[in-house]
């Protein structure tokens, strides 16, 4: 029977295949988190076991070592190409969250990403953002055009009708493609359980704590939890009262913090 | 198709009639919002010195909250005991119509919100019209803000009458009309004692009766080819099944190329070997013989094909910054096919609020306007009428790299040489007007074949004359052929926007029912 998860999966596969047909220089942002790991699985479904474009990881040097180990192992298992980008200049200048979280995100992530896009001339970038994560992401399109400064014109987005997306762009722009925009956090976990997808161990509770969202060490905290299996995580999420990104310090910096970061090219 | 599927609903209506509030309320009443997010909104409202705004749960952008207006469409999620829901909030403001249509286009059902005190307003009409353009038939009208008039039944009834009368002109019959207060929660999840005089369903129970129509397996099989991958030595044709279903062994035809073959296998990863695939699924297919067709072809059962066409007549809504212009060439995308299309005529340009025809044979269609438009395609594509097959009967027009508008196919001209001629049974088309017999072919496009029955022949033999209204000289030929085969005579004259052809028989001397008697 064709259920909600089947529909989400089929739609995501359709989006990957659309982008693959329309763009030459594609890459997928691989953040090591559950969402991008699910995306990697969907890519392999779309392309019969292959990942036909590079995975891109923006390394802020503040990631948990378990994340880097998991990343390298999975990339090998999938036989994928990995491109790691860092804003070396900002790192050398000592950029860190103590200089302001928003500024740090902007420098190490948004700018780090923009540099990668320029170096490799990527025209289309897959990102695993979801509408239920946070308000400004909820307003996104599936194919979301960016200007040459990576800026998002969120006040004036082009229409997107049915399953027809904006896939023609002038040369000085790139497009962010969001294949799992319509998934919820619970959908992701249900799908991980259904498809038996391997996930970074930090998500599973150890000593009464687990990560619900993965990011940089200084700005991402674990939640109190005893959920150490997929079933327990799903059960926990059904009753939990906090939003998913509550452990992400940059989101809490000010009202509209995410909107402001994202307008300038944050993921 | 079944009720355990998710349902997508769009909430539409005039600015300030309470759309965002209703959504906030639906989320609240179904326990779908994390408490912290509530706190967040409550804190923001307190800091800004205003009462709690449910609307802030949806209106997340700074500009939206500052100006108290929804700018862009959002989707959120909730779950009833029956199934998951996706709710689409659509901006009410005219300026943001493109965002409203973006949201509404993928909905199975709609809630049209109406402020019971203000009644039908400009955007109420425009949004209702968009629903009719998009063919959304599952509609709940929610008459809101009745708390402000102590749930007065007369206020509700007046609003109900007004909206029903208007929707009637659009051929929309609302499935339910529900009196509500989005703010206090009356009849959202359940009645709360305000509307004792109402015994219909609440919004939630009304929604639970609607159907998911996004993947319709009851229609004919259609698979627009999205791409062809070479995997090992095999060529795999990939795509998402638009409608219907397909089995291994089915005899299928690619259109417009006309290549026919049999389905050899249905491919998925990692597990292959499925026997059937249905609407909504993204699959791969292989075929008995090596076939070389490209993206844009449509795969269909050989005995139930779409139409191959070079001319499309459609209801078009224009959202672009620049107007749609007659004579201009655009890119038209229908399913996975795309190609150049000339806008050859804007037959009617409508005011999408009053629905009045502003102009016939217009030169331009402006942003937020809609109309009936004819596109001539450089290369033939396969399509269906929107009413018969939604996914194969809708398209977008690109202008300057971006989607500028959408259309739903009302009429298709079968391309020259394609197998489908329109068969016209003359008895069915026979309209006996007060002043004569008439057959109106001005709406028929493409090649025509006539089926003549005894009755038709008898009437001509009895000396009656029949006026054929033709859309152009191309249609003279099939009528001439009919006359030749049955030994009839005809005369014709060129009128302003059609050709008047009078068919008669000379087998019996014609009595003086002259052409002058015939309505033109
Ligand atoms: N009294 C009353 N006010 C309401 C009700 N629903 C919405 N409102 C108010 O009407 C205003 C506009 O609501 P909003 O949801 O933003 O409307 P939208 O523009 O259609 O999204 C807000 O101030 C709401 O608080 C209702 O049921 N009763
Ligand atoms: Mg609103």
PDB file of N, CA and C in Angstrom, chain B residues 279-336:
ATOM      1  N   UNK B 279       0.208   4.850  -9.100  1.00  0.00           N
ATOM      2  CA  UNK B 279       0.322   6.308  -9.116  1.00  0.00           C
ATOM      3  C   UNK B 279       1.100   6.814  -7.915  1.00  0.00           C
ATOM      4  N   UNK B 280       1.971   7.786  -8.164  1.00  0.00           N
ATOM      5  CA  UNK B 280       2.734   8.412  -7.095  1.00  0.00           C
ATOM      6  C   UNK B 280       4.114   7.827  -6.910  1.00  0.00           C
ATOM      7  N   UNK B 281       4.345   6.603  -7.401  1.00  0.00           N
ATOM      8  CA  UNK B 281       5.637   5.955  -7.156  1.00  0.00           C
ATOM      9  C   UNK B 281       6.696   6.400  -8.165  1.00  0.00           C
ATOM     10  N   UNK B 282       7.900   6.620  -7.651  1.00  0.00           N
ATOM     11  CA  UNK B 282       9.045   6.893  -8.522  1.00  0.00           C
ATOM     12  C   UNK B 282       9.714   5.571  -8.846  1.00  0.00           C
ATOM     13  N   UNK B 283       9.722   5.211 -10.124  1.00  0.00           N
ATOM     14  CA  UNK B 283      10.199   3.878 -10.500  1.00  0.00           C
ATOM     15  C   UNK B 283      11.145   3.949 -11.691  1.00  0.00           C
ATOM     16  N   UNK B 284      11.689   2.801 -12.028  1.00  0.00           N
ATOM     17  CA  UNK B 284      12.409   2.636 -13.273  1.00  0.00           C
ATOM     18  C   UNK B 284      11.761   1.502 -14.053  1.00  0.00           C
ATOM     19  N   UNK B 285      11.860   1.548 -15.372  1.00  0.00           N
ATOM     20  CA  UNK B 285      11.289   0.477 -16.194  1.00  0.00           C
ATOM     21  C   UNK B 285      12.308   0.020 -17.225  1.00  0.00           C
ATOM     22  N   UNK B 286      12.274  -1.276 -17.528  1.00  0.00           N
ATOM     23  CA  UNK B 286      13.015  -1.734 -18.704  1.00  0.00           C
ATOM     24  C   UNK B 286      12.013  -2.377 -19.658  1.00  0.00           C
ATOM     25  N   UNK B 287      12.413  -2.501 -20.925  1.00  0.00           N
ATOM     26  CA  UNK B 287      11.493  -2.981 -21.944  1.00  0.00           C
ATOM     27  C   UNK B 287      12.059  -4.163 -22.713  1.00  0.00           C
ATOM     28  N   UNK B 288      11.154  -4.879 -23.369  1.00  0.00           N
ATOM     29  CA  UNK B 288      11.526  -6.084 -24.085  1.00  0.00           C
ATOM     30  C   UNK B 288      12.601  -5.840 -25.135  1.00  0.00           C
ATOM     31  N   UNK B 289      12.489  -4.703 -25.833  1.00  0.00           N
ATOM     32  CA  UNK B 289      13.508  -4.450 -26.858  1.00  0.00           C
ATOM     33  C   UNK B 289      14.215  -3.149 -26.556  1.00  0.00           C
ATOM     34  N   UNK B 290      15.353  -2.931 -27.159  1.00  0.00           N
ATOM     35  CA  UNK B 290      16.090  -1.677 -26.997  1.00  0.00           C
ATOM     36  C   UNK B 290      15.268  -0.554 -27.615  1.00  0.00           C
ATOM     37  N   UNK B 291      15.002   0.437 -26.799  1.00  0.00           N
ATOM     38  CA  UNK B 291      14.203   1.549 -27.297  1.00  0.00           C
ATOM     39  C   UNK B 291      14.976   2.807 -27.036  1.00  0.00           C
ATOM     40  N   UNK B 292      14.934   3.746 -27.938  1.00  0.00           N
ATOM     41  CA  UNK B 292      15.603   5.008 -27.689  1.00  0.00           C
ATOM     42  C   UNK B 292      14.607   6.146 -27.730  1.00  0.00           C
ATOM     43  N   UNK B 293      14.109   6.490 -26.573  1.00  0.00           N
ATOM     44  CA  UNK B 293      13.255   7.668 -26.488  1.00  0.00           C
ATOM     45  C   UNK B 293      13.824   8.550 -25.384  1.00  0.00           C
ATOM     46  N   UNK B 294      13.365   9.788 -25.373  1.00  0.00           N
ATOM     47  CA  UNK B 294      13.964  10.756 -24.457  1.00  0.00           C
ATOM     48  C   UNK B 294      12.997  11.221 -23.395  1.00  0.00           C
ATOM     49  N   UNK B 295      13.551  11.961 -22.445  1.00  0.00           N
ATOM     50  CA  UNK B 295      12.756  12.676 -21.464  1.00  0.00           C
ATOM     51  C   UNK B 295      11.675  13.470 -22.199  1.00  0.00           C
ATOM     52  N   UNK B 296      10.493  13.489 -21.607  1.00  0.00           N
ATOM     53  CA  UNK B 296       9.408  14.269 -22.200  1.00  0.00           C
ATOM     54  C   UNK B 296       8.363  13.394 -22.877  1.00  0.00           C
ATOM     55  N   UNK B 297       8.775  12.166 -23.256  1.00  0.00           N
ATOM     56  CA  UNK B 297       7.778  11.254 -23.810  1.00  0.00           C
ATOM     57  C   UNK B 297       6.887  10.750 -22.672  1.00  0.00           C
ATOM     58  N   UNK B 298       5.651  10.417 -23.013  1.00  0.00           N
ATOM     59  CA  UNK B 298       4.736   9.883 -22.011  1.00  0.00           C
ATOM     60  C   UNK B 298       4.463   8.424 -22.344  1.00  0.00           C
ATOM     61  N   UNK B 299       4.578   7.576 -21.339  1.00  0.00           N
ATOM     62  CA  UNK B 299       4.292   6.158 -21.522  1.00  0.00           C
ATOM     63  C   UNK B 299       2.855   5.906 -21.080  1.00  0.00           C
ATOM     64  N   UNK B 300       2.079   5.219 -21.945  1.00  0.00           N
ATOM     65  CA  UNK B 300       0.669   4.980 -21.641  1.00  0.00           C
ATOM     66  C   UNK B 300       0.262   3.626 -22.191  1.00  0.00           C
ATOM     67  N   UNK B 301      -0.828   3.049 -21.691  1.00  0.00           N
ATOM     68  CA  UNK B 301      -1.268   1.764 -22.246  1.00  0.00           C
ATOM     69  C   UNK B 301      -1.638   1.955 -23.717  1.00  0.00           C
ATOM     70  N   UNK B 302      -1.243   1.005 -24.557  1.00  0.00           N
ATOM     71  CA  UNK B 302      -1.459   1.194 -25.990  1.00  0.00           C
ATOM     72  C   UNK B 302      -2.922   1.364 -26.345  1.00  0.00           C
ATOM     73  N   UNK B 303      -3.814   0.883 -25.467  1.00  0.00           N
ATOM     74  CA  UNK B 303      -5.239   1.010 -25.793  1.00  0.00           C
ATOM     75  C   UNK B 303      -5.910   2.206 -25.110  1.00  0.00           C
ATOM     76  N   UNK B 304      -5.130   3.042 -24.464  1.00  0.00           N
ATOM     77  CA  UNK B 304      -5.744   4.204 -23.795  1.00  0.00           C
ATOM     78  C   UNK B 304      -4.745   5.362 -23.756  1.00  0.00           C
ATOM     79  N   UNK B 305      -4.604   6.023 -24.894  1.00  0.00           N
ATOM     80  CA  UNK B 305      -3.508   6.976 -25.055  1.00  0.00           C
ATOM     81  C   UNK B 305      -3.927   8.417 -24.798  1.00  0.00           C
ATOM     82  N   UNK B 306      -2.988   9.238 -24.382  1.00  0.00           N
ATOM     83  CA  UNK B 306      -3.249  10.683 -24.352  1.00  0.00           C
ATOM     84  C   UNK B 306      -3.243  11.239 -25.781  1.00  0.00           C
ATOM     85  N   UNK B 307      -3.469  12.519 -25.918  1.00  0.00           N
ATOM     86  CA  UNK B 307      -3.541  13.129 -27.246  1.00  0.00           C
ATOM     87  C   UNK B 307      -2.195  13.767 -27.587  1.00  0.00           C
ATOM     88  N   UNK B 308      -1.758  13.557 -28.816  1.00  0.00           N
ATOM     89  CA  UNK B 308      -0.547  14.233 -29.273  1.00  0.00           C
ATOM     90  C   UNK B 308      -0.972  15.546 -29.895  1.00  0.00           C
ATOM     91  N   UNK B 309      -0.432  16.621 -29.398  1.00  0.00           N
ATOM     92  CA  UNK B 309      -0.972  17.917 -29.791  1.00  0.00           C
ATOM     93  C   UNK B 309       0.107  18.948 -30.098  1.00  0.00           C
ATOM     94  N   UNK B 310      -0.255  19.893 -30.954  1.00  0.00           N
ATOM     95  CA  UNK B 310       0.618  21.038 -31.224  1.00  0.00           C
ATOM     96  C   UNK B 310      -0.075  22.338 -30.868  1.00  0.00           C
ATOM     97  N   UNK B 311      -1.288  22.205 -30.354  1.00  0.00           N
ATOM     98  CA  UNK B 311      -2.008  23.422 -29.989  1.00  0.00           C
ATOM     99  C   UNK B 311      -2.822  23.164 -28.731  1.00  0.00           C
ATOM    100  N   UNK B 312      -2.665  24.039 -27.758  1.00  0.00           N
ATOM    101  CA  UNK B 312      -3.325  23.868 -26.475  1.00  0.00           C
ATOM    102  C   UNK B 312      -4.159  25.101 -26.170  1.00  0.00           C
ATOM    103  N   UNK B 313      -5.397  24.860 -25.776  1.00  0.00           N
ATOM    104  CA  UNK B 313      -6.218  25.962 -25.278  1.00  0.00           C
ATOM    105  C   UNK B 313      -6.390  25.738 -23.781  1.00  0.00           C
ATOM    106  N   UNK B 314      -6.110  26.772 -22.995  1.00  0.00           N
ATOM    107  CA  UNK B 314      -6.058  26.541 -21.558  1.00  0.00           C
ATOM    108  C   UNK B 314      -6.579  27.717 -20.763  1.00  0.00           C
ATOM    109  N   UNK B 315      -7.018  27.409 -19.563  1.00  0.00           N
ATOM    110  CA  UNK B 315      -7.265  28.442 -18.567  1.00  0.00           C
ATOM    111  C   UNK B 315      -5.914  28.782 -17.956  1.00  0.00           C
ATOM    112  N   UNK B 316      -5.493  30.018 -18.084  1.00  0.00           N
ATOM    113  CA  UNK B 316      -4.147  30.394 -17.647  1.00  0.00           C
ATOM    114  C   UNK B 316      -4.231  31.453 -16.558  1.00  0.00           C
ATOM    115  N   UNK B 317      -3.461  31.266 -15.490  1.00  0.00           N
ATOM    116  CA  UNK B 317      -3.318  32.345 -14.508  1.00  0.00           C
ATOM    117  C   UNK B 317      -1.897  32.846 -14.581  1.00  0.00           C
ATOM    118  N   UNK B 318      -1.774  34.140 -14.696  1.00  0.00           N
ATOM    119  CA  UNK B 318      -0.463  34.733 -14.929  1.00  0.00           C
ATOM    120  C   UNK B 318       0.062  35.372 -13.660  1.00  0.00           C
ATOM    121  N   UNK B 319       1.309  35.076 -13.316  1.00  0.00           N
ATOM    122  CA  UNK B 319       1.881  35.523 -12.043  1.00  0.00           C
ATOM    123  C   UNK B 319       3.178  36.272 -12.240  1.00  0.00           C
ATOM    124  N   UNK B 320       3.589  36.415 -13.490  1.00  0.00           N
ATOM    125  CA  UNK B 320       4.907  36.982 -13.778  1.00  0.00           C
ATOM    126  C   UNK B 320       4.961  38.486 -13.549  1.00  0.00           C
ATOM    127  N   UNK B 321       6.183  38.978 -13.499  1.00  0.00           N
ATOM    128  CA  UNK B 321       6.363  40.425 -13.339  1.00  0.00           C
ATOM    129  C   UNK B 321       6.025  41.142 -14.635  1.00  0.00           C
ATOM    130  N   UNK B 322       6.445  40.526 -15.746  1.00  0.00           N
ATOM    131  CA  UNK B 322       6.072  41.100 -17.048  1.00  0.00           C
ATOM    132  C   UNK B 322       4.793  40.421 -17.516  1.00  0.00           C
ATOM    133  N   UNK B 323       3.965  41.130 -18.283  1.00  0.00           N
ATOM    134  CA  UNK B 323       2.730  40.487 -18.750  1.00  0.00           C
ATOM    135  C   UNK B 323       2.992  39.374 -19.765  1.00  0.00           C
ATOM    136  N   UNK B 324       2.051  38.455 -19.845  1.00  0.00           N
ATOM    137  CA  UNK B 324       2.064  37.446 -20.911  1.00  0.00           C
ATOM    138  C   UNK B 324       1.615  38.163 -22.180  1.00  0.00           C
ATOM    139  N   UNK B 325       2.392  38.004 -23.255  1.00  0.00           N
ATOM    140  CA  UNK B 325       2.074  38.770 -24.452  1.00  0.00           C
ATOM    141  C   UNK B 325       1.742  37.902 -25.648  1.00  0.00           C
ATOM    142  N   UNK B 326       0.691  38.300 -26.323  1.00  0.00           N
ATOM    143  CA  UNK B 326       0.319  37.627 -27.564  1.00  0.00           C
ATOM    144  C   UNK B 326       1.445  37.779 -28.575  1.00  0.00           C
ATOM    145  N   UNK B 327       1.776  36.698 -29.255  1.00  0.00           N
ATOM    146  CA  UNK B 327       2.826  36.748 -30.259  1.00  0.00           C
ATOM    147  C   UNK B 327       4.212  36.393 -29.726  1.00  0.00           C
ATOM    148  N   UNK B 328       4.377  36.395 -28.399  1.00  0.00           N
ATOM    149  CA  UNK B 328       5.673  36.081 -27.807  1.00  0.00           C
ATOM    150  C   UNK B 328       5.887  34.562 -27.736  1.00  0.00           C
ATOM    151  N   UNK B 329       7.163  34.170 -27.716  1.00  0.00           N
ATOM    152  CA  UNK B 329       7.488  32.748 -27.560  1.00  0.00           C
ATOM    153  C   UNK B 329       7.957  32.490 -26.127  1.00  0.00           C
ATOM    154  N   UNK B 330       7.422  31.438 -25.532  1.00  0.00           N
ATOM    155  CA  UNK B 330       7.773  31.080 -24.162  1.00  0.00           C
ATOM    156  C   UNK B 330       8.196  29.617 -24.117  1.00  0.00           C
ATOM    157  N   UNK B 331       8.697  29.207 -22.949  1.00  0.00           N
ATOM    158  CA  UNK B 331       8.920  27.774 -22.736  1.00  0.00           C
ATOM    159  C   UNK B 331       7.722  27.231 -21.973  1.00  0.00           C
ATOM    160  N   UNK B 332       7.132  26.179 -22.522  1.00  0.00           N
ATOM    161  CA  UNK B 332       5.993  25.548 -21.860  1.00  0.00           C
ATOM    162  C   UNK B 332       6.461  24.198 -21.324  1.00  0.00           C
ATOM    163  N   UNK B 333       6.163  23.944 -20.042  1.00  0.00           N
ATOM    164  CA  UNK B 333       6.536  22.667 -19.435  1.00  0.00           C
ATOM    165  C   UNK B 333       5.288  21.932 -18.988  1.00  0.00           C
ATOM    166  N   UNK B 334       5.092  20.751 -19.555  1.00  0.00           N
ATOM    167  CA  UNK B 334       3.935  19.938 -19.194  1.00  0.00           C
ATOM    168  C   UNK B 334       4.450  18.559 -18.812  1.00  0.00           C
ATOM    169  N   UNK B 335       4.173  18.126 -17.593  1.00  0.00           N
ATOM    170  CA  UNK B 335       4.818  16.926 -17.046  1.00  0.00           C
ATOM    171  C   UNK B 335       6.321  17.062 -17.286  1.00  0.00           C
ATOM    172  N   UNK B 336       6.981  16.104 -17.939  1.00  0.00           N
ATOM    173  CA  UNK B 336       8.425  16.276 -18.130  1.00  0.00           C
ATOM    174  C   UNK B 336       8.760  16.817 -19.514  1.00  0.00           C
TER     175      UNK B 336
END
